[in-house]
């Protein structure tokens, strides 16, 4: 089971059944959905999703979502995704979604830095990467801010929301994380 991580302002924790309404509110918001492939259709779908996360192990192959909550009141403001690759469990993909009211406050940076530390230091991952739609300028800037380097751009490589989209891959090796100032 996932062990809570506390940062300066946040608690990264397991998603809880009581988070369903807050998660549905931001995950179904058009501003958040614009660059997300998962579009939950109902509160029940979110409840089912949270239940499935409670039965998963963070380090098992596949996606695992971690709740991002404010330390002072425990309110859910977003989630971080960790995808341990099925082909090689030493490699993980990351992503995040933040509720619009909590965006541009540094919460994504704070939470993903903690997730990078978890993946590299505690779980011993060799490589962590993120896949970003280059039209998502905030996410592009976020990946650079947390120290991931841009590795490449794949032109029209993803079929996304009824059209071809580019994919920019950012990554960091464990050795790069450990040598980060």
XYZ file of C-alpha atoms in Angstrom:
181
model
C 0.000 0.000 0.000
C 1.147 3.543 -0.763
C 2.695 5.380 2.191
C 1.714 9.050 2.484
C 4.341 11.615 1.488
C 4.264 15.023 3.142
C 5.776 18.047 1.417
C 5.796 21.646 2.576
C 2.155 22.260 1.639
C 0.852 18.916 0.416
C -0.029 15.406 1.421
C 0.406 12.843 -1.355
C -1.838 9.962 -0.372
C -4.033 7.124 -1.542
C -7.210 8.259 -3.164
C -10.178 7.698 -0.831
C -13.820 6.968 -1.580
C -14.622 10.357 -0.021
C -12.525 12.012 -2.787
C -14.876 10.890 -5.558
C -16.936 14.083 -5.876
C -13.919 16.409 -5.820
C -12.038 14.209 -8.295
C -15.029 14.031 -10.648
C -15.418 17.826 -10.492
C -11.882 18.572 -11.711
C -11.433 15.485 -13.913
C -14.593 16.362 -15.879
C -13.707 20.056 -16.182
C -13.102 21.005 -19.861
C -9.938 22.922 -18.900
C -8.441 19.759 -17.340
C -9.841 17.416 -20.004
C -8.259 19.295 -22.894
C -5.007 17.286 -22.707
C -6.186 14.208 -20.788
C -7.031 10.927 -22.465
C -9.232 9.687 -19.604
C -12.625 11.389 -19.566
C -14.731 10.014 -16.713
C -18.403 10.036 -17.644
C -19.932 9.723 -14.176
C -19.349 9.922 -10.461
C -19.825 6.158 -10.344
C -16.948 5.696 -12.809
C -14.716 7.734 -10.465
C -15.860 5.680 -7.461
C -15.036 2.469 -9.308
C -11.661 3.876 -10.359
C -10.773 4.830 -6.771
C -11.801 1.358 -5.555
C -9.521 -0.226 -8.154
C -6.601 1.935 -6.971
C -7.090 0.735 -3.386
C -6.369 -2.826 -4.571
C -3.227 -1.970 -6.576
C 0.401 -1.732 -5.578
C 2.289 1.405 -6.647
C 5.254 -0.598 -7.920
C 3.180 -3.107 -9.933
C 3.098 -2.686 -13.723
C 0.361 -0.346 -14.916
C -1.010 3.034 -13.855
C -1.435 4.087 -10.229
C -3.015 7.411 -9.242
C -1.946 9.217 -6.069
C -4.123 11.903 -4.514
C -2.714 15.405 -4.048
C -4.271 17.014 -0.968
C -3.576 20.185 0.948
C -1.834 19.476 4.245
C -3.802 22.071 6.190
C -7.318 20.851 5.392
C -6.870 17.516 3.556
C -8.899 18.678 0.581
C -8.113 16.917 -2.704
C -6.753 19.329 -5.332
C -5.456 16.863 -7.925
C -3.724 13.594 -8.606
C -0.393 12.278 -9.865
C -0.182 9.282 -12.139
C 2.660 6.772 -12.005
C 2.887 4.192 -14.771
C 5.384 1.403 -14.138
C 6.106 -0.067 -17.557
C 5.054 -3.628 -18.169
C 8.077 -4.222 -20.443
C 10.619 -2.987 -17.864
C 9.650 -2.200 -14.278
C 12.801 -0.091 -13.835
C 11.172 2.610 -15.975
C 8.180 4.739 -14.946
C 6.043 7.390 -16.597
C 4.555 10.280 -14.619
C 1.774 12.793 -15.082
C -0.465 15.042 -13.039
C -3.858 16.724 -13.022
C -4.610 19.725 -10.844
C -8.046 21.280 -10.247
C -8.302 24.630 -12.071
C -8.757 26.595 -8.817
C -5.409 25.204 -7.581
C -3.382 25.648 -10.773
C -0.461 28.089 -11.074
C 0.377 27.793 -7.371
C 3.327 25.409 -7.659
C 1.412 22.337 -6.457
C 2.228 20.259 -9.539
C 5.935 21.104 -9.188
C 5.914 20.257 -5.480
C 4.052 16.994 -5.933
C 6.033 15.752 -8.941
C 9.351 16.504 -7.235
C 8.197 14.303 -4.352
C 7.085 11.591 -6.801
C 10.444 11.703 -8.597
C 12.221 11.257 -5.272
C 9.938 8.340 -4.401
C 10.498 6.635 -7.731
C 14.275 7.090 -7.865
C 15.347 6.910 -4.216
C 12.821 4.578 -2.583
C 11.753 2.417 -5.519
C 15.056 2.387 -7.405
C 13.743 3.331 -10.838
C 16.426 3.868 -13.474
C 14.461 6.250 -15.719
C 11.366 8.396 -15.307
C 9.664 10.050 -18.260
C 6.609 12.079 -19.216
C 4.693 12.351 -22.468
C 3.345 15.847 -23.174
C 1.202 17.372 -25.891
C 3.289 20.395 -26.984
C 0.147 22.549 -27.147
C -0.014 22.177 -23.346
C 2.446 24.978 -22.602
C 1.955 24.780 -18.824
C 2.848 21.090 -18.785
C 5.838 21.665 -21.064
C 7.133 24.315 -18.625
C 6.401 22.042 -15.635
C 8.544 19.214 -17.002
C 11.470 21.589 -17.482
C 10.944 23.099 -14.026
C 11.202 19.706 -12.308
C 14.414 18.980 -14.188
C 13.314 16.590 -16.920
C 15.119 17.084 -20.199
C 13.330 17.139 -23.520
C 14.355 13.992 -25.382
C 12.360 14.270 -28.543
C 9.272 15.261 -30.416
C 7.260 12.692 -32.298
C 5.243 14.405 -35.000
C 1.601 13.339 -35.296
C 2.376 10.120 -33.442
C -0.749 9.913 -31.269
C -4.386 9.674 -32.278
C -5.965 11.950 -29.680
C -9.528 13.253 -29.560
C -10.311 12.664 -33.226
C -7.034 13.950 -34.612
C -3.312 13.371 -34.805
C -1.235 15.019 -32.095
C 2.467 15.495 -31.548
C 4.098 13.934 -28.489
C 7.058 15.467 -26.664
C 8.937 13.112 -24.360
C 10.765 14.418 -21.311
C 12.919 12.191 -19.099
C 15.386 11.980 -16.264
C 17.770 9.209 -15.265
C 18.290 8.236 -11.636
C 21.872 9.494 -11.859
C 20.590 12.908 -12.986
C 18.120 13.080 -10.091
C 20.822 12.185 -7.578
C 23.173 14.885 -8.923
C 20.441 17.564 -8.949
C 21.382 20.568 -6.742
